[in-house]
């Protein structure tokens, strides 16, 4: 099982997960040509994908889904709430999922789970191949016991480290946006991400990737340091998914 990022941040998100001969794209916030180019960087074509799973309706996650899915006849899985708020999905083969019920896409088992975020029915996902599990958690304002139970014991984790609290407070965002980003339905701050990671069972954890790192209100170094302190490892051992290049394939 392996995974790679097309890019992570407020300008667009996409994550490819592969098990056996099955590859699924989680979210697509990029234009059509850009999505194809980013897939090509991973030596993939759109035809290599079995479909797209969507976390929520914000444009940096769903903005490119309709065009990519329509042109290449890809099925799309998303919650009823996300579908109700989504645009540009006419002509797309949509499959509505239950935010608590696992489903299979060929060789991949996918477990959605609900998260607190300012969207209609947002979810995140755990991907598995029967032996290993990849947990993904971004676009979430705070942790919950259900999130921690779901992510405990994963083999790899992509975890939001959106902002540093002091940088957000002193930064250029308007007051209302600061409240939204830092609120319970916004995005995780470095210390919150570290506390969540500390609450998880780490016995199988091979890799932690910091994601959705703000270019205005955070730095890669601060995100790495926060998670490395929990893992008792060197800062450099924590990887960061960047906006422009994402990250290359990681095998677990």
PDB file of C-alpha atoms in Angstrom:
ATOM      1  CA  UNK A   1       0.000   0.000   0.000  1.00  0.00           C
ATOM      2  CA  UNK A   2       1.264   3.486  -0.816  1.00  0.00           C
ATOM      3  CA  UNK A   3       0.109   7.087  -1.006  1.00  0.00           C
ATOM      4  CA  UNK A   4       1.197  10.418  -2.476  1.00  0.00           C
ATOM      5  CA  UNK A   5      -0.028  14.014  -2.487  1.00  0.00           C
ATOM      6  CA  UNK A   6      -0.807  16.175  -5.513  1.00  0.00           C
ATOM      7  CA  UNK A   7      -0.642  19.233  -3.252  1.00  0.00           C
ATOM      8  CA  UNK A   8      -1.920  20.334   0.147  1.00  0.00           C
ATOM      9  CA  UNK A   9      -3.113  23.737   1.253  1.00  0.00           C
ATOM     10  CA  UNK A  10      -5.727  26.416   0.739  1.00  0.00           C
ATOM     11  CA  UNK A  11      -4.978  26.638  -2.999  1.00  0.00           C
ATOM     12  CA  UNK A  12      -5.881  23.005  -3.695  1.00  0.00           C
ATOM     13  CA  UNK A  13      -5.724  19.494  -2.279  1.00  0.00           C
ATOM     14  CA  UNK A  14      -5.457  15.981  -3.664  1.00  0.00           C
ATOM     15  CA  UNK A  15      -4.153  12.681  -2.263  1.00  0.00           C
ATOM     16  CA  UNK A  16      -3.732   9.407  -4.172  1.00  0.00           C
ATOM     17  CA  UNK A  17      -3.972   6.122  -2.266  1.00  0.00           C
ATOM     18  CA  UNK A  18      -3.019   2.801  -3.866  1.00  0.00           C
ATOM     19  CA  UNK A  19      -3.573  -0.785  -2.771  1.00  0.00           C
ATOM     20  CA  UNK A  20      -2.905  -3.636  -5.179  1.00  0.00           C
ATOM     21  CA  UNK A  21      -4.140  -2.470  -8.577  1.00  0.00           C
ATOM     22  CA  UNK A  22      -6.583   0.085  -7.121  1.00  0.00           C
ATOM     23  CA  UNK A  23      -5.878   3.812  -6.963  1.00  0.00           C
ATOM     24  CA  UNK A  24      -8.309   6.332  -5.506  1.00  0.00           C
ATOM     25  CA  UNK A  25      -7.988  10.102  -5.456  1.00  0.00           C
ATOM     26  CA  UNK A  26      -9.112  11.842  -2.271  1.00  0.00           C
ATOM     27  CA  UNK A  27     -10.332  15.346  -3.187  1.00  0.00           C
ATOM     28  CA  UNK A  28      -9.320  17.421  -6.182  1.00  0.00           C
ATOM     29  CA  UNK A  29      -9.027  21.162  -5.799  1.00  0.00           C
ATOM     30  CA  UNK A  30      -7.040  21.794  -8.977  1.00  0.00           C
ATOM     31  CA  UNK A  31      -7.982  22.713 -12.530  1.00  0.00           C
ATOM     32  CA  UNK A  32      -8.219  19.964 -15.127  1.00  0.00           C
ATOM     33  CA  UNK A  33      -4.847  20.520 -16.806  1.00  0.00           C
ATOM     34  CA  UNK A  34      -3.135  21.062 -13.460  1.00  0.00           C
ATOM     35  CA  UNK A  35      -4.628  17.842 -12.045  1.00  0.00           C
ATOM     36  CA  UNK A  36      -3.397  15.849 -15.036  1.00  0.00           C
ATOM     37  CA  UNK A  37       0.071  17.375 -14.716  1.00  0.00           C
ATOM     38  CA  UNK A  38       0.241  16.639 -11.002  1.00  0.00           C
ATOM     39  CA  UNK A  39      -0.811  13.027 -11.594  1.00  0.00           C
ATOM     40  CA  UNK A  40       1.844  12.733 -14.307  1.00  0.00           C
ATOM     41  CA  UNK A  41       4.454  13.785 -11.764  1.00  0.00           C
ATOM     42  CA  UNK A  42       3.527  10.572  -9.922  1.00  0.00           C
ATOM     43  CA  UNK A  43       3.710   8.653 -13.209  1.00  0.00           C
ATOM     44  CA  UNK A  44      -0.073   8.271 -13.267  1.00  0.00           C
ATOM     45  CA  UNK A  45      -2.762   8.979 -15.831  1.00  0.00           C
ATOM     46  CA  UNK A  46      -6.369   9.741 -14.935  1.00  0.00           C
ATOM     47  CA  UNK A  47      -7.326   6.359 -16.385  1.00  0.00           C
ATOM     48  CA  UNK A  48      -5.295   4.741 -13.595  1.00  0.00           C
ATOM     49  CA  UNK A  49      -7.819   6.008 -11.029  1.00  0.00           C
ATOM     50  CA  UNK A  50     -10.815   3.962  -9.853  1.00  0.00           C
ATOM     51  CA  UNK A  51     -12.615   7.102  -8.681  1.00  0.00           C
ATOM     52  CA  UNK A  52     -12.604  10.095  -6.353  1.00  0.00           C
ATOM     53  CA  UNK A  53     -13.656  10.305  -2.713  1.00  0.00           C
ATOM     54  CA  UNK A  54     -14.558  13.783  -1.441  1.00  0.00           C
ATOM     55  CA  UNK A  55     -14.216  15.090   2.112  1.00  0.00           C
ATOM     56  CA  UNK A  56     -16.392  18.243   1.838  1.00  0.00           C
ATOM     57  CA  UNK A  57     -17.609  20.967  -0.498  1.00  0.00           C
ATOM     58  CA  UNK A  58     -14.986  23.688  -0.047  1.00  0.00           C
ATOM     59  CA  UNK A  59     -13.446  24.680  -3.348  1.00  0.00           C
ATOM     60  CA  UNK A  60      -9.873  23.720  -2.475  1.00  0.00           C
ATOM     61  CA  UNK A  61     -11.131  20.128  -2.083  1.00  0.00           C
ATOM     62  CA  UNK A  62     -13.958  19.745  -4.607  1.00  0.00           C
ATOM     63  CA  UNK A  63     -13.278  22.508  -7.124  1.00  0.00           C
ATOM     64  CA  UNK A  64     -11.730  20.207  -9.741  1.00  0.00           C
ATOM     65  CA  UNK A  65     -13.745  17.058  -9.070  1.00  0.00           C
ATOM     66  CA  UNK A  66     -16.587  17.648 -11.530  1.00  0.00           C
ATOM     67  CA  UNK A  67     -14.443  18.392 -14.554  1.00  0.00           C
ATOM     68  CA  UNK A  68     -12.047  15.524 -13.932  1.00  0.00           C
ATOM     69  CA  UNK A  69     -14.812  13.014 -13.180  1.00  0.00           C
ATOM     70  CA  UNK A  70     -16.986  14.004 -16.141  1.00  0.00           C
ATOM     71  CA  UNK A  71     -14.209  14.002 -18.723  1.00  0.00           C
ATOM     72  CA  UNK A  72     -12.809  10.657 -17.611  1.00  0.00           C
ATOM     73  CA  UNK A  73     -16.035   9.005 -16.383  1.00  0.00           C
ATOM     74  CA  UNK A  74     -14.856   8.535 -12.824  1.00  0.00           C
ATOM     75  CA  UNK A  75     -17.305   7.694 -10.025  1.00  0.00           C
ATOM     76  CA  UNK A  76     -17.373  10.067  -7.064  1.00  0.00           C
ATOM     77  CA  UNK A  77     -18.156   9.132  -3.451  1.00  0.00           C
ATOM     78  CA  UNK A  78     -19.360  11.806  -1.006  1.00  0.00           C
ATOM     79  CA  UNK A  79     -21.858  12.383   1.792  1.00  0.00           C
ATOM     80  CA  UNK A  80     -25.409  13.575   1.201  1.00  0.00           C
ATOM     81  CA  UNK A  81     -24.622  16.866   2.892  1.00  0.00           C
ATOM     82  CA  UNK A  82     -21.612  17.473   0.670  1.00  0.00           C
ATOM     83  CA  UNK A  83     -23.656  16.604  -2.409  1.00  0.00           C
ATOM     84  CA  UNK A  84     -26.363  19.074  -1.375  1.00  0.00           C
ATOM     85  CA  UNK A  85     -23.809  21.894  -1.270  1.00  0.00           C
ATOM     86  CA  UNK A  86     -21.654  20.823  -4.216  1.00  0.00           C
ATOM     87  CA  UNK A  87     -21.625  22.527  -7.583  1.00  0.00           C
ATOM     88  CA  UNK A  88     -20.532  21.322 -11.020  1.00  0.00           C
ATOM     89  CA  UNK A  89     -21.377  17.647 -10.498  1.00  0.00           C
ATOM     90  CA  UNK A  90     -23.984  17.408 -13.276  1.00  0.00           C
ATOM     91  CA  UNK A  91     -23.371  14.309 -15.361  1.00  0.00           C
ATOM     92  CA  UNK A  92     -21.105  12.739 -12.732  1.00  0.00           C
ATOM     93  CA  UNK A  93     -21.738   9.216 -11.417  1.00  0.00           C
ATOM     94  CA  UNK A  94     -22.214  10.102  -7.752  1.00  0.00           C
ATOM     95  CA  UNK A  95     -22.443   7.548  -4.971  1.00  0.00           C
ATOM     96  CA  UNK A  96     -23.673   8.836  -1.599  1.00  0.00           C
ATOM     97  CA  UNK A  97     -21.882   7.419   1.437  1.00  0.00           C
ATOM     98  CA  UNK A  98     -22.795   7.134   5.111  1.00  0.00           C
ATOM     99  CA  UNK A  99     -20.287   9.071   7.214  1.00  0.00           C
ATOM    100  CA  UNK A 100     -19.974   6.104   9.602  1.00  0.00           C
ATOM    101  CA  UNK A 101     -20.071   3.157   7.174  1.00  0.00           C
ATOM    102  CA  UNK A 102     -17.034   1.630   5.484  1.00  0.00           C
ATOM    103  CA  UNK A 103     -17.201   0.824   1.780  1.00  0.00           C
ATOM    104  CA  UNK A 104     -14.917  -0.913  -0.694  1.00  0.00           C
ATOM    105  CA  UNK A 105     -13.441   0.264  -3.958  1.00  0.00           C
ATOM    106  CA  UNK A 106     -11.870  -2.861  -5.439  1.00  0.00           C
ATOM    107  CA  UNK A 107      -8.719  -3.550  -3.339  1.00  0.00           C
ATOM    108  CA  UNK A 108      -9.242  -0.605  -0.992  1.00  0.00           C
ATOM    109  CA  UNK A 109     -11.460  -0.496   2.069  1.00  0.00           C
ATOM    110  CA  UNK A 110     -12.405   3.087   2.911  1.00  0.00           C
ATOM    111  CA  UNK A 111     -13.733   4.156   6.302  1.00  0.00           C
ATOM    112  CA  UNK A 112     -15.252   7.646   6.397  1.00  0.00           C
ATOM    113  CA  UNK A 113     -15.604   9.397   9.735  1.00  0.00           C
ATOM    114  CA  UNK A 114     -17.273  12.715  10.620  1.00  0.00           C
ATOM    115  CA  UNK A 115     -15.227  15.723  11.717  1.00  0.00           C
ATOM    116  CA  UNK A 116     -16.037  19.198  13.095  1.00  0.00           C
ATOM    117  CA  UNK A 117     -15.494  21.680  10.250  1.00  0.00           C
ATOM    118  CA  UNK A 118     -17.548  24.518   8.800  1.00  0.00           C
ATOM    119  CA  UNK A 119     -19.075  22.482   5.998  1.00  0.00           C
ATOM    120  CA  UNK A 120     -22.437  20.693   5.574  1.00  0.00           C
ATOM    121  CA  UNK A 121     -21.445  17.072   6.294  1.00  0.00           C
ATOM    122  CA  UNK A 122     -17.648  16.863   6.261  1.00  0.00           C
ATOM    123  CA  UNK A 123     -15.746  13.610   6.642  1.00  0.00           C
ATOM    124  CA  UNK A 124     -12.197  12.385   6.570  1.00  0.00           C
ATOM    125  CA  UNK A 125     -11.049   8.881   5.667  1.00  0.00           C
ATOM    126  CA  UNK A 126      -9.026   5.893   6.768  1.00  0.00           C
ATOM    127  CA  UNK A 127      -7.826   3.729   3.872  1.00  0.00           C
ATOM    128  CA  UNK A 128      -6.910   0.070   4.304  1.00  0.00           C
ATOM    129  CA  UNK A 129      -5.821  -2.973   2.317  1.00  0.00           C
ATOM    130  CA  UNK A 130      -6.639  -5.581   4.978  1.00  0.00           C
ATOM    131  CA  UNK A 131      -3.215  -5.376   6.593  1.00  0.00           C
ATOM    132  CA  UNK A 132      -2.225  -1.709   6.760  1.00  0.00           C
ATOM    133  CA  UNK A 133      -4.150   1.494   7.328  1.00  0.00           C
ATOM    134  CA  UNK A 134      -3.559   5.096   6.306  1.00  0.00           C
ATOM    135  CA  UNK A 135      -5.362   7.762   8.324  1.00  0.00           C
ATOM    136  CA  UNK A 136      -6.036  11.222   6.894  1.00  0.00           C
ATOM    137  CA  UNK A 137      -7.172  14.182   8.999  1.00  0.00           C
ATOM    138  CA  UNK A 138      -7.213  17.733   7.652  1.00  0.00           C
ATOM    139  CA  UNK A 139      -9.825  20.507   7.672  1.00  0.00           C
ATOM    140  CA  UNK A 140     -10.910  19.960  11.244  1.00  0.00           C
ATOM    141  CA  UNK A 141     -11.270  22.507  14.014  1.00  0.00           C
ATOM    142  CA  UNK A 142     -10.756  20.281  17.041  1.00  0.00           C
ATOM    143  CA  UNK A 143     -10.298  16.667  18.001  1.00  0.00           C
ATOM    144  CA  UNK A 144     -13.037  14.366  19.283  1.00  0.00           C
ATOM    145  CA  UNK A 145     -12.960  10.986  21.043  1.00  0.00           C
ATOM    146  CA  UNK A 146     -14.333   9.395  17.862  1.00  0.00           C
ATOM    147  CA  UNK A 147     -11.535  10.870  15.748  1.00  0.00           C
ATOM    148  CA  UNK A 148      -8.913   9.593  18.184  1.00  0.00           C
ATOM    149  CA  UNK A 149     -10.462   6.121  18.344  1.00  0.00           C
ATOM    150  CA  UNK A 150     -10.648   5.950  14.551  1.00  0.00           C
ATOM    151  CA  UNK A 151      -7.016   6.977  13.997  1.00  0.00           C
ATOM    152  CA  UNK A 152      -5.429   4.960  16.805  1.00  0.00           C
ATOM    153  CA  UNK A 153      -3.206   2.187  15.509  1.00  0.00           C
ATOM    154  CA  UNK A 154      -2.875   3.443  11.915  1.00  0.00           C
ATOM    155  CA  UNK A 155       0.324   2.632  10.026  1.00  0.00           C
ATOM    156  CA  UNK A 156       0.644   6.117   8.525  1.00  0.00           C
ATOM    157  CA  UNK A 157      -1.012   9.447   9.233  1.00  0.00           C
ATOM    158  CA  UNK A 158      -1.526  12.606   7.200  1.00  0.00           C
ATOM    159  CA  UNK A 159      -2.320  15.209   9.862  1.00  0.00           C
ATOM    160  CA  UNK A 160      -3.289  18.845   9.534  1.00  0.00           C
ATOM    161  CA  UNK A 161      -0.929  21.401  11.064  1.00  0.00           C
ATOM    162  CA  UNK A 162      -2.626  24.456   9.636  1.00  0.00           C
ATOM    163  CA  UNK A 163      -1.403  27.321  11.747  1.00  0.00           C
ATOM    164  CA  UNK A 164       0.657  28.514  14.667  1.00  0.00           C
ATOM    165  CA  UNK A 165      -1.574  30.273  17.191  1.00  0.00           C
ATOM    166  CA  UNK A 166       0.758  33.231  17.723  1.00  0.00           C
ATOM    167  CA  UNK A 167       1.349  33.716  13.998  1.00  0.00           C
ATOM    168  CA  UNK A 168      -2.392  33.645  13.300  1.00  0.00           C
ATOM    169  CA  UNK A 169      -3.066  36.113  16.102  1.00  0.00           C
ATOM    170  CA  UNK A 170      -0.392  38.562  14.891  1.00  0.00           C
ATOM    171  CA  UNK A 171      -0.908  37.912  11.191  1.00  0.00           C
ATOM    172  CA  UNK A 172      -2.673  39.842   8.424  1.00  0.00           C
ATOM    173  CA  UNK A 173      -6.017  38.020   8.385  1.00  0.00           C
ATOM    174  CA  UNK A 174      -9.151  40.040   9.277  1.00  0.00           C
ATOM    175  CA  UNK A 175     -10.521  39.391  12.760  1.00  0.00           C
ATOM    176  CA  UNK A 176     -13.480  37.370  11.489  1.00  0.00           C
ATOM    177  CA  UNK A 177     -11.270  35.070   9.427  1.00  0.00           C
ATOM    178  CA  UNK A 178      -8.930  34.605  12.376  1.00  0.00           C
ATOM    179  CA  UNK A 179     -11.893  33.502  14.494  1.00  0.00           C
ATOM    180  CA  UNK A 180     -13.037  31.104  11.786  1.00  0.00           C
ATOM    181  CA  UNK A 181      -9.607  29.519  11.229  1.00  0.00           C
ATOM    182  CA  UNK A 182      -8.875  29.218  14.939  1.00  0.00           C
ATOM    183  CA  UNK A 183     -12.366  28.146  15.989  1.00  0.00           C
ATOM    184  CA  UNK A 184     -13.823  24.731  16.796  1.00  0.00           C
ATOM    185  CA  UNK A 185     -15.006  24.297  13.203  1.00  0.00           C
ATOM    186  CA  UNK A 186     -11.919  25.729  11.531  1.00  0.00           C
ATOM    187  CA  UNK A 187      -8.440  24.240  11.266  1.00  0.00           C
ATOM    188  CA  UNK A 188      -6.000  22.565  13.650  1.00  0.00           C
ATOM    189  CA  UNK A 189      -3.223  24.610  15.218  1.00  0.00           C
ATOM    190  CA  UNK A 190       0.199  23.001  15.736  1.00  0.00           C
ATOM    191  CA  UNK A 191      -0.270  22.395  19.468  1.00  0.00           C
ATOM    192  CA  UNK A 192      -3.721  20.884  18.866  1.00  0.00           C
ATOM    193  CA  UNK A 193      -2.271  18.568  16.235  1.00  0.00           C
ATOM    194  CA  UNK A 194       0.470  17.509  18.622  1.00  0.00           C
ATOM    195  CA  UNK A 195      -2.043  16.835  21.404  1.00  0.00           C
ATOM    196  CA  UNK A 196      -4.173  14.751  19.050  1.00  0.00           C
ATOM    197  CA  UNK A 197      -1.130  12.772  17.921  1.00  0.00           C
ATOM    198  CA  UNK A 198      -0.156  12.191  21.556  1.00  0.00           C
ATOM    199  CA  UNK A 199      -3.617  10.732  22.245  1.00  0.00           C
ATOM    200  CA  UNK A 200      -3.258   8.072  19.545  1.00  0.00           C
ATOM    201  CA  UNK A 201      -1.829   4.583  19.877  1.00  0.00           C
ATOM    202  CA  UNK A 202       1.524   4.595  18.032  1.00  0.00           C
ATOM    203  CA  UNK A 203       2.460   0.907  18.026  1.00  0.00           C
ATOM    204  CA  UNK A 204       2.175   0.562  14.211  1.00  0.00           C
ATOM    205  CA  UNK A 205       2.905   4.130  13.168  1.00  0.00           C
ATOM    206  CA  UNK A 206       5.600   4.272  10.473  1.00  0.00           C
ATOM    207  CA  UNK A 207       5.126   7.731   9.007  1.00  0.00           C
ATOM    208  CA  UNK A 208       3.542  11.060   9.938  1.00  0.00           C
ATOM    209  CA  UNK A 209       2.987  13.759   7.332  1.00  0.00           C
ATOM    210  CA  UNK A 210       2.073  17.330   8.301  1.00  0.00           C
ATOM    211  CA  UNK A 211      -0.482  18.718   5.835  1.00  0.00           C
ATOM    212  CA  UNK A 212      -2.581  21.779   4.993  1.00  0.00           C
ATOM    213  CA  UNK A 213       0.197  23.981   6.413  1.00  0.00           C
ATOM    214  CA  UNK A 214      -0.662  27.662   6.025  1.00  0.00           C
ATOM    215  CA  UNK A 215       1.883  29.686   4.089  1.00  0.00           C
ATOM    216  CA  UNK A 216       0.758  32.826   5.968  1.00  0.00           C
ATOM    217  CA  UNK A 217       0.258  31.617   9.530  1.00  0.00           C
ATOM    218  CA  UNK A 218       2.723  28.740   9.928  1.00  0.00           C
ATOM    219  CA  UNK A 219       6.094  27.391   8.853  1.00  0.00           C
ATOM    220  CA  UNK A 220       7.215  23.883   7.960  1.00  0.00           C
ATOM    221  CA  UNK A 221       9.770  24.049  10.774  1.00  0.00           C
ATOM    222  CA  UNK A 222       7.157  24.850  13.427  1.00  0.00           C
ATOM    223  CA  UNK A 223       4.841  22.082  12.198  1.00  0.00           C
ATOM    224  CA  UNK A 224       7.662  19.542  12.153  1.00  0.00           C
ATOM    225  CA  UNK A 225       8.835  20.510  15.635  1.00  0.00           C
ATOM    226  CA  UNK A 226       5.376  20.176  17.174  1.00  0.00           C
ATOM    227  CA  UNK A 227       4.872  16.626  15.883  1.00  0.00           C
ATOM    228  CA  UNK A 228       8.495  15.510  16.362  1.00  0.00           C
ATOM    229  CA  UNK A 229       8.319  16.329  20.069  1.00  0.00           C
ATOM    230  CA  UNK A 230       5.420  13.910  20.449  1.00  0.00           C
ATOM    231  CA  UNK A 231       7.128  11.196  18.415  1.00  0.00           C
ATOM    232  CA  UNK A 232      10.483  11.742  20.160  1.00  0.00           C
ATOM    233  CA  UNK A 233      12.242  11.931  16.829  1.00  0.00           C
ATOM    234  CA  UNK A 234      14.318  14.432  14.863  1.00  0.00           C
ATOM    235  CA  UNK A 235      12.303  17.235  13.273  1.00  0.00           C
ATOM    236  CA  UNK A 236      13.477  16.107   9.824  1.00  0.00           C
ATOM    237  CA  UNK A 237      11.769  12.732  10.258  1.00  0.00           C
ATOM    238  CA  UNK A 238       8.375  14.451  10.099  1.00  0.00           C
ATOM    239  CA  UNK A 239       7.527  15.146   6.470  1.00  0.00           C
ATOM    240  CA  UNK A 240       5.492  18.065   5.206  1.00  0.00           C
ATOM    241  CA  UNK A 241       3.063  18.072   2.274  1.00  0.00           C
ATOM    242  CA  UNK A 242       3.600  21.290   0.345  1.00  0.00           C
ATOM    243  CA  UNK A 243       1.130  23.206  -1.796  1.00  0.00           C
ATOM    244  CA  UNK A 244       3.065  23.161  -5.046  1.00  0.00           C
ATOM    245  CA  UNK A 245       4.504  19.650  -5.111  1.00  0.00           C
ATOM    246  CA  UNK A 246       2.648  17.670  -2.441  1.00  0.00           C
ATOM    247  CA  UNK A 247       4.882  14.700  -1.728  1.00  0.00           C
ATOM    248  CA  UNK A 248       6.043  11.659  -3.676  1.00  0.00           C
ATOM    249  CA  UNK A 249       4.984   8.062  -3.072  1.00  0.00           C
ATOM    250  CA  UNK A 250       5.349   6.698   0.434  1.00  0.00           C
ATOM    251  CA  UNK A 251       5.022   2.941   0.948  1.00  0.00           C
ATOM    252  CA  UNK A 252       3.658   1.439   4.157  1.00  0.00           C
TER     253      UNK A 252
END
